[in-house]
mmCIF file of N, CA and C in Angstrom:
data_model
loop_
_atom_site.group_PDB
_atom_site.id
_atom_site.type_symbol
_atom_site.label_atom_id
_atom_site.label_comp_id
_atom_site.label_asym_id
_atom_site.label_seq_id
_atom_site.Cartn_x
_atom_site.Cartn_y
_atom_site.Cartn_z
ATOM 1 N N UNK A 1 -8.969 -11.507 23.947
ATOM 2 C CA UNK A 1 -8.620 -10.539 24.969
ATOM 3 C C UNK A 1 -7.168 -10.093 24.814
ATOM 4 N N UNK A 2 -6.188 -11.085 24.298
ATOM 5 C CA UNK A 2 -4.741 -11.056 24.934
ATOM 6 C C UNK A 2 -4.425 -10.082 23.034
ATOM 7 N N UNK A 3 -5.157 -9.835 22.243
ATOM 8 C CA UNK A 3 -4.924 -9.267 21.093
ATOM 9 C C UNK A 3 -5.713 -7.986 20.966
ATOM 10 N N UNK A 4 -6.656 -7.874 21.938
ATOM 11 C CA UNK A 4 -7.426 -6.146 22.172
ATOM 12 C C UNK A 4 -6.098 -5.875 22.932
ATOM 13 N N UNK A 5 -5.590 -6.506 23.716
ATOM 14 C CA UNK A 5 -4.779 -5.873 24.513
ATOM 15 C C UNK A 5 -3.715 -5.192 24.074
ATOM 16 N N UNK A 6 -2.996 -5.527 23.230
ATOM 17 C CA UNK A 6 -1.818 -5.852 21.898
ATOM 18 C C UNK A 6 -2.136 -4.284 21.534
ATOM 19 N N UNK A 7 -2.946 -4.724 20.625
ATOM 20 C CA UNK A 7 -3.474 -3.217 19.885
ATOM 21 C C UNK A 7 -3.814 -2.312 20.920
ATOM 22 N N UNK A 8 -4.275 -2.309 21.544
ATOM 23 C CA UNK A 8 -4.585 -1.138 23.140
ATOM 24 C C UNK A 8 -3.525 -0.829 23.293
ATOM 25 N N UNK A 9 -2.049 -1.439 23.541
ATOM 26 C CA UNK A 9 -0.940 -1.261 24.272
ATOM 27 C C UNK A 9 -0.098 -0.672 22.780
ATOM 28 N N UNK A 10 -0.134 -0.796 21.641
ATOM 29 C CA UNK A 10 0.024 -0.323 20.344
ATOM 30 C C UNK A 10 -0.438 0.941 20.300
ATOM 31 N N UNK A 11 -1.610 1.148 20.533
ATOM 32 C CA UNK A 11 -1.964 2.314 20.266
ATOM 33 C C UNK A 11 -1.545 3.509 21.324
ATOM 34 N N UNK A 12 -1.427 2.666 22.697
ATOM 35 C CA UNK A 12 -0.888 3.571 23.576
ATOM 36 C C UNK A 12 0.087 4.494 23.053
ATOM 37 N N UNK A 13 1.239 3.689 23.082
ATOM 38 C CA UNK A 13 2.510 3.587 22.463
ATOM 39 C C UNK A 13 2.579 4.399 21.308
ATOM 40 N N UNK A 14 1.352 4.953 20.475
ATOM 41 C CA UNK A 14 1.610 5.983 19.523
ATOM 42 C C UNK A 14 1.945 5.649 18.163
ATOM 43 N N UNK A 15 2.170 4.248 18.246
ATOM 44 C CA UNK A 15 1.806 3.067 16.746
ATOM 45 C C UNK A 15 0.835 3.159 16.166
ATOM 46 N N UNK A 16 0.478 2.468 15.065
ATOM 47 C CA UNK A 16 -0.870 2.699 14.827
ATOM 48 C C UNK A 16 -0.879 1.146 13.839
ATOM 49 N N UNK A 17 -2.054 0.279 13.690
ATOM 50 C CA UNK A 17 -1.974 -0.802 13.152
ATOM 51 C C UNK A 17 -2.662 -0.884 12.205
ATOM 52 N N UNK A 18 -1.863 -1.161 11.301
ATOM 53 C CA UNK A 18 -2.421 -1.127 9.504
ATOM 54 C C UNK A 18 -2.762 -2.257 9.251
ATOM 55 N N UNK A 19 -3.364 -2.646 7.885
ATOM 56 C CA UNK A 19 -3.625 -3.751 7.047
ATOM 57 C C UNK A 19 -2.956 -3.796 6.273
ATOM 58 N N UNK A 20 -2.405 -2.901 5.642
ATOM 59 C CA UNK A 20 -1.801 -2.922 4.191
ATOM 60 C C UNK A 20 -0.359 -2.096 4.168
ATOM 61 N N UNK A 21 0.157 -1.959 3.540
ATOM 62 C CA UNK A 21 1.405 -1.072 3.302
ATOM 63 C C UNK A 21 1.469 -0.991 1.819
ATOM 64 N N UNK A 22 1.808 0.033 1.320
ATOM 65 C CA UNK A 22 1.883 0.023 -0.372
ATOM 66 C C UNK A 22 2.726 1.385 -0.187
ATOM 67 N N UNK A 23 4.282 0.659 -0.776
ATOM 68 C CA UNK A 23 6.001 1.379 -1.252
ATOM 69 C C UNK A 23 5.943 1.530 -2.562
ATOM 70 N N UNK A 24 6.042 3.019 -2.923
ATOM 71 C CA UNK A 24 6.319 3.602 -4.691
ATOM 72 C C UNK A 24 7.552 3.616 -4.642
ATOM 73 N N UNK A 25 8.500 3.421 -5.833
ATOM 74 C CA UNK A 25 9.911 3.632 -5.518
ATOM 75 C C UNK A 25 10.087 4.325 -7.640
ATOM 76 N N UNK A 26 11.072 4.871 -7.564
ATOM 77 C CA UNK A 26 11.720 5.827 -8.674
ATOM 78 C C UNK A 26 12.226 4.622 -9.558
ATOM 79 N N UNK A 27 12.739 3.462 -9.201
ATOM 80 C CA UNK A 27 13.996 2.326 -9.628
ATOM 81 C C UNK A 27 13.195 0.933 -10.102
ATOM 82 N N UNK A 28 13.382 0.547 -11.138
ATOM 83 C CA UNK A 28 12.608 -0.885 -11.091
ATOM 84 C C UNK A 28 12.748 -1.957 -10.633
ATOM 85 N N UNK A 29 14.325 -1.806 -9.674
ATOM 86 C CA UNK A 29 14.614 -2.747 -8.718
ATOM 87 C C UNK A 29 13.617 -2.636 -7.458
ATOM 88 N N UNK A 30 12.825 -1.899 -7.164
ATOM 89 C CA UNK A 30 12.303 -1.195 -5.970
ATOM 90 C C UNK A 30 13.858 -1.609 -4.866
ATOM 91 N N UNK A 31 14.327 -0.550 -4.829
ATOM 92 C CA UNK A 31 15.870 -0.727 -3.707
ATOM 93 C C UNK A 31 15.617 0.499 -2.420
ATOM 94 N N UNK A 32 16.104 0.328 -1.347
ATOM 95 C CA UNK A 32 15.400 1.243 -0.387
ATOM 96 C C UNK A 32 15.904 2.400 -1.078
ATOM 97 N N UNK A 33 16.699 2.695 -1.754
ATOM 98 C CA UNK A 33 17.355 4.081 -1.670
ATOM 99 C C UNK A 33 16.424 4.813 -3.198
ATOM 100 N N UNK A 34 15.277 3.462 -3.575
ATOM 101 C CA UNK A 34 14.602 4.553 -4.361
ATOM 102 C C UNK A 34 13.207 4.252 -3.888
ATOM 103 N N UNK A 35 13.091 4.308 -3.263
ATOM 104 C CA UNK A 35 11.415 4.722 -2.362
ATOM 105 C C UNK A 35 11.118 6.048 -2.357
ATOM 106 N N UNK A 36 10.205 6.330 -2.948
ATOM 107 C CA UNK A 36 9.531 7.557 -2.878
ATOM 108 C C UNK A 36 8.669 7.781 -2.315
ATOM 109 N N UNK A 37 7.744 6.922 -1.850
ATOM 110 C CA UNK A 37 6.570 7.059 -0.943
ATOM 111 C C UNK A 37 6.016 5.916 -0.149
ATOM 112 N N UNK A 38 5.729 5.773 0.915
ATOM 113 C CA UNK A 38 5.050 4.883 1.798
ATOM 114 C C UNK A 38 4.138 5.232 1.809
ATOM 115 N N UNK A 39 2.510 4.066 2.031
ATOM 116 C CA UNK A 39 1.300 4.414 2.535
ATOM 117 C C UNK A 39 1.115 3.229 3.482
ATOM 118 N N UNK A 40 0.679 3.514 3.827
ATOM 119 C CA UNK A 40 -0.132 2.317 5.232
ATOM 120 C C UNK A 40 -1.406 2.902 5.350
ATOM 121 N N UNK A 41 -2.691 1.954 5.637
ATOM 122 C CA UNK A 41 -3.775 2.254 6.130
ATOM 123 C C UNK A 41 -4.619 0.482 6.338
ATOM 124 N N UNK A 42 -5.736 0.971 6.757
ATOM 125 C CA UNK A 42 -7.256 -0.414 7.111
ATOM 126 C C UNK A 42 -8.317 -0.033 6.364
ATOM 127 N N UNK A 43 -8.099 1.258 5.086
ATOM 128 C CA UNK A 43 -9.324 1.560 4.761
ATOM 129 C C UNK A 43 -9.387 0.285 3.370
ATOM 130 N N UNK A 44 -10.405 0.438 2.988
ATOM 131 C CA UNK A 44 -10.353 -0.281 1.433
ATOM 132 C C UNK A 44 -11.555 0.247 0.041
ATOM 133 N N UNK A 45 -10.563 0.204 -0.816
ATOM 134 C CA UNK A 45 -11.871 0.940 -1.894
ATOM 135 C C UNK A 45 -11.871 2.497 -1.767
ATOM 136 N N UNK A 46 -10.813 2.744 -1.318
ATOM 137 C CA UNK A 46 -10.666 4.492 -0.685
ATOM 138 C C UNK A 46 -10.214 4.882 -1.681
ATOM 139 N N UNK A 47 -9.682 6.010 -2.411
ATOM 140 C CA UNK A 47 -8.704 6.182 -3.354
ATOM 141 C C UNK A 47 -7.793 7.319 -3.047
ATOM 142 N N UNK A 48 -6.434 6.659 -2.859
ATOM 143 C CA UNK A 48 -5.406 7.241 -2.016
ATOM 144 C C UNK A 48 -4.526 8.197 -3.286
ATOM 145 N N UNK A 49 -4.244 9.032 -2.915
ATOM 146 C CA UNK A 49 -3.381 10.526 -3.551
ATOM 147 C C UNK A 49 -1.719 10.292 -3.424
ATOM 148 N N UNK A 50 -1.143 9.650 -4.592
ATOM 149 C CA UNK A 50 0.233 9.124 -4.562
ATOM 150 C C UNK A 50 1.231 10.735 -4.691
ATOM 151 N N UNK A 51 2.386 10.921 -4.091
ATOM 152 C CA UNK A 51 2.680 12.141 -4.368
ATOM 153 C C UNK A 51 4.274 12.015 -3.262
ATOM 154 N N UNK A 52 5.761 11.942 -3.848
ATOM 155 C CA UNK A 52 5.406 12.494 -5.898
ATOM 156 C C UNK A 52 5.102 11.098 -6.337
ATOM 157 N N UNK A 53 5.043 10.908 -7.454
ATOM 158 C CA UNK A 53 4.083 9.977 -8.524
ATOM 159 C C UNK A 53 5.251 8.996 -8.636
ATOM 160 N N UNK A 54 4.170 7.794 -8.088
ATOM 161 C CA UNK A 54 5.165 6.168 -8.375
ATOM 162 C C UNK A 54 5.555 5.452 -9.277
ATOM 163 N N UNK A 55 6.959 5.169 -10.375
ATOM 164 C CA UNK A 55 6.644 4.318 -11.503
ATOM 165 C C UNK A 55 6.396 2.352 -11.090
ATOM 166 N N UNK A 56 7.163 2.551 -9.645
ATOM 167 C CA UNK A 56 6.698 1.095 -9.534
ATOM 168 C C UNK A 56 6.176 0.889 -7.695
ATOM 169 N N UNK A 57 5.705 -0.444 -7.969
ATOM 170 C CA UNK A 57 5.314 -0.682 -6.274
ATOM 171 C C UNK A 57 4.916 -2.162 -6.005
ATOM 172 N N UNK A 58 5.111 -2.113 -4.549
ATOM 173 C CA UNK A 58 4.792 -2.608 -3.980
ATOM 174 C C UNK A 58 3.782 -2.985 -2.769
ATOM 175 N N UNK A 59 2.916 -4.286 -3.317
ATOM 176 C CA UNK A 59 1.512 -4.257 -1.606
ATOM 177 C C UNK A 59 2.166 -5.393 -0.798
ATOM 178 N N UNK A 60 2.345 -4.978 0.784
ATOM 179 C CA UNK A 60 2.715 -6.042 1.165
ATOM 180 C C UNK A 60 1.193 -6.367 2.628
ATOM 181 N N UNK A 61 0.899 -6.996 3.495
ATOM 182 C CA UNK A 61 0.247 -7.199 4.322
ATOM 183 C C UNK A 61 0.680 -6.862 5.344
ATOM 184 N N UNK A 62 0.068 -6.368 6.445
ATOM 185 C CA UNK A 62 0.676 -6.165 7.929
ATOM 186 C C UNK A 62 0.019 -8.013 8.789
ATOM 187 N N UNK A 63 1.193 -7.780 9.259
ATOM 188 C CA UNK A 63 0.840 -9.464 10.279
ATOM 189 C C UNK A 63 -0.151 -9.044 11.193
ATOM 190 N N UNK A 64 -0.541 -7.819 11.795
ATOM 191 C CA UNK A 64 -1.380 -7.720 12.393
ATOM 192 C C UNK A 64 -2.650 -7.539 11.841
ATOM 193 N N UNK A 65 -3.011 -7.072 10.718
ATOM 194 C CA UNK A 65 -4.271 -6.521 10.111
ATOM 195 C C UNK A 65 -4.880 -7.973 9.296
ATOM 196 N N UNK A 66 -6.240 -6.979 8.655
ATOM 197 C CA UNK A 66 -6.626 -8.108 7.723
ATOM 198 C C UNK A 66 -6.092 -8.645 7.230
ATOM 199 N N UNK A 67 -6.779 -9.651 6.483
ATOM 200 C CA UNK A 67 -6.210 -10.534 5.719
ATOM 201 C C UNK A 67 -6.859 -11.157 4.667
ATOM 202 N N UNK A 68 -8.178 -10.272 4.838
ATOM 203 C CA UNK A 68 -8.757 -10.555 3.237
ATOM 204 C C UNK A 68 -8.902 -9.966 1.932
ATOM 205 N N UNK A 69 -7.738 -9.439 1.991
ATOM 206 C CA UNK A 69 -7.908 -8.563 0.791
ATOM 207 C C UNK A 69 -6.754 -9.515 -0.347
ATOM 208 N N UNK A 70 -6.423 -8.543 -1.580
ATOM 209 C CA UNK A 70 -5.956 -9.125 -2.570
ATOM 210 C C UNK A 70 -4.405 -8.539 -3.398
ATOM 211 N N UNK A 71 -5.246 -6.891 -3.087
ATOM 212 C CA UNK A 71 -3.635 -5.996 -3.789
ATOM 213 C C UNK A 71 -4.107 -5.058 -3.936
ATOM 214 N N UNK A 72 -3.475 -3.844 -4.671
ATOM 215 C CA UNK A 72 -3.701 -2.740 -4.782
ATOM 216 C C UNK A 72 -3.965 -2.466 -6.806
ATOM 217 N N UNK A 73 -4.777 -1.310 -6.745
ATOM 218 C CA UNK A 73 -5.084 -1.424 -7.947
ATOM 219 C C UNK A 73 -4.414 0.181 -8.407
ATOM 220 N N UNK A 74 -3.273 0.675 -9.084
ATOM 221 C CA UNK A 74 -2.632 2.112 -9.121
ATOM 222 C C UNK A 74 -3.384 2.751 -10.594
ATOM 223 N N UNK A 75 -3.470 3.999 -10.853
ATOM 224 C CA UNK A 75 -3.561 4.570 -11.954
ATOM 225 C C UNK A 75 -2.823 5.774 -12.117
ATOM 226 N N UNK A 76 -3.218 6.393 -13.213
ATOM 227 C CA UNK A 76 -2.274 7.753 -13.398
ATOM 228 C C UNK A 76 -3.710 8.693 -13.988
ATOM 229 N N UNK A 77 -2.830 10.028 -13.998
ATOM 230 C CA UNK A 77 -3.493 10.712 -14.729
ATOM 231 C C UNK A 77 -3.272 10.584 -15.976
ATOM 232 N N UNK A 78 -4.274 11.358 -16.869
ATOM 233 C CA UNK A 78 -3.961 12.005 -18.475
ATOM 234 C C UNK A 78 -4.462 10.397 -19.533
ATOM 235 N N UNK A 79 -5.030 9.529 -18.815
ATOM 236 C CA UNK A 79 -5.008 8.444 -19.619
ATOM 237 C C UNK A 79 -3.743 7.718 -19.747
ATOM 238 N N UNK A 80 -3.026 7.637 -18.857
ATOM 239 C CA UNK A 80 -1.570 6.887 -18.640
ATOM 240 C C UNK A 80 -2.238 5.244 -18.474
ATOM 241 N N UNK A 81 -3.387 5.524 -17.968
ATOM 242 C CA UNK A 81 -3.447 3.650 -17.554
ATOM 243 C C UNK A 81 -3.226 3.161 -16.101
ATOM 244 N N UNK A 82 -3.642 2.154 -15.985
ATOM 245 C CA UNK A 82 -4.055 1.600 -14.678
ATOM 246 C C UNK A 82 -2.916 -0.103 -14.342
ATOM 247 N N UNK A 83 -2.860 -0.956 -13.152
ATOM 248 C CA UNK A 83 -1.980 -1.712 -13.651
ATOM 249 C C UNK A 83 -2.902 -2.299 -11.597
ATOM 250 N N UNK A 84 -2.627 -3.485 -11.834
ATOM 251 C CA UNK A 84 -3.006 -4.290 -10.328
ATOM 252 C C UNK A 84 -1.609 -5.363 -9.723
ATOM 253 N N UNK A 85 -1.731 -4.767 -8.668
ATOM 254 C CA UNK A 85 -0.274 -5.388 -8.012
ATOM 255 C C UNK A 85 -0.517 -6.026 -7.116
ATOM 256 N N UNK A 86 -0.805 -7.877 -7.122
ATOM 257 C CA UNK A 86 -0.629 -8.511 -6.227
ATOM 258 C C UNK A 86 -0.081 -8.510 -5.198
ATOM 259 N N UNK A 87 -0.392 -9.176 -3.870
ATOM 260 C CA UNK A 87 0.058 -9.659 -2.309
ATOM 261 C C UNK A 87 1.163 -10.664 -3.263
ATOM 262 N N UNK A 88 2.301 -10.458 -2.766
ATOM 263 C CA UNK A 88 3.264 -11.431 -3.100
ATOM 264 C C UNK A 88 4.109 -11.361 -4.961
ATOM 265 N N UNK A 89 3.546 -10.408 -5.195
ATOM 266 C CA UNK A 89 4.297 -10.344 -6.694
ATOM 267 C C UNK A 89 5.548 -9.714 -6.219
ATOM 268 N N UNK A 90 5.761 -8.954 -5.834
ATOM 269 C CA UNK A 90 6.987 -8.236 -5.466
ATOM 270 C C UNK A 90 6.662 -7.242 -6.192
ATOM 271 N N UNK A 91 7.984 -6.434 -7.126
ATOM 272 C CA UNK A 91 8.233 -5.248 -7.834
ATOM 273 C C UNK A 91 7.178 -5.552 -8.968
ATOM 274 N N UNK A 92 6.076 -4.392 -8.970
ATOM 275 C CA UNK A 92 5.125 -4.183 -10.055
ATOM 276 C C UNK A 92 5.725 -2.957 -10.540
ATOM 277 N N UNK A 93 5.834 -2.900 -12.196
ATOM 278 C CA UNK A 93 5.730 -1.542 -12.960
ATOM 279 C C UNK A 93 4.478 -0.873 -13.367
ATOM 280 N N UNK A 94 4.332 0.197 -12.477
ATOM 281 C CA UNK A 94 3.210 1.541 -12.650
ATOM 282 C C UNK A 94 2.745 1.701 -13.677
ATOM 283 N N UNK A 95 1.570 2.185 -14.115
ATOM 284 C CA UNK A 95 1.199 2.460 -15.270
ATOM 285 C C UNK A 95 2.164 3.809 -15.459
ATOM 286 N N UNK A 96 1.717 3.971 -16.877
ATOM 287 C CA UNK A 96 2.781 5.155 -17.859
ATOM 288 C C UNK A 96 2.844 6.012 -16.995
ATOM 289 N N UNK A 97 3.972 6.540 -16.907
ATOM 290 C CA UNK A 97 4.109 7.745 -16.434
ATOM 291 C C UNK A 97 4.029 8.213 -14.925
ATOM 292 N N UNK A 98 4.117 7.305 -13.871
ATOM 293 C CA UNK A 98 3.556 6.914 -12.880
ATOM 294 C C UNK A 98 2.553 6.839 -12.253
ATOM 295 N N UNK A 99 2.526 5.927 -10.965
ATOM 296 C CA UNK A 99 0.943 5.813 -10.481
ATOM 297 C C UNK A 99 0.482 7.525 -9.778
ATOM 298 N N UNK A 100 -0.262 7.775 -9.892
ATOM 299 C CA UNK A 100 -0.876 9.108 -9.086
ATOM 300 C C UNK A 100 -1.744 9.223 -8.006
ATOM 301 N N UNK A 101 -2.468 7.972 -8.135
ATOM 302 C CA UNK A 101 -3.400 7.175 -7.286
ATOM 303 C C UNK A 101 -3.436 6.002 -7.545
ATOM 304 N N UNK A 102 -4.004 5.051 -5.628
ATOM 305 C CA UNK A 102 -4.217 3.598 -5.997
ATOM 306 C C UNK A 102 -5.271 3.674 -5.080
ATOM 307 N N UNK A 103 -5.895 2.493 -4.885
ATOM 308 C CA UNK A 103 -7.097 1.797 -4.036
ATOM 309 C C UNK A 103 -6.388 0.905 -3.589
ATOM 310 N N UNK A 104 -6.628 -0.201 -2.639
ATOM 311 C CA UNK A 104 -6.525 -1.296 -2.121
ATOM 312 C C UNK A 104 -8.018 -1.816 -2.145
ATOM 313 N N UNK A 105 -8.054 -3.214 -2.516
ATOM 314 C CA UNK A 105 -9.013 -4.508 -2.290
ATOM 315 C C UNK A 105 -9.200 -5.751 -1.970
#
């Protein structure tokens, strides 16, 4: 009850509660000042439209959301290649040329 409530009072509030978060950044340090893109969502197996195009990233978990998933899986166009970025690896490098799209699983 006291966690419908949470999220009820979240959503009031104009928040919205994710599962996942997945940060593209320009830098292979991933450093805030090279973030290029945020995603957040609860979907999974979706295939999300990176833009502009990530060379590296990061999946982290939301404390509120699931918790059974594993990481995100990025690719590129043109035959650049594909690359899977663990919960807890930290800074993953994108496939060639950057990611263009990823999934979460």
């Amino acid at each position: 009850m006291l966690c419908r409530l949470v999220i009820t009072t979240l959503a009031l509030a104009g928040l919205s509660v994710a599962d996942w978060r997945v940060n593209f950044y320009s830098s292979a340090d991933c450093s805030a000042k090279s973030l290029t893109s945020t995603h957040t969502g609860t979907d999974f197996y979706v295939e999300h439209t990176v833009s502009p195009k990530g060379q590296y990233l990061i999946i982290t978990k939301d404390a509120n959301g699931r918790q059974d998933y594993q990481g995100a899986f990025a690719s590129s166009d043109n035959n650049g290649g594909s690359v899977t970025a663990l919960i807890g690896q930290g800074c993953v490098k994108g496939p060639v040329g950057g990611a263009s799209s990823f999934q979460v699983a």
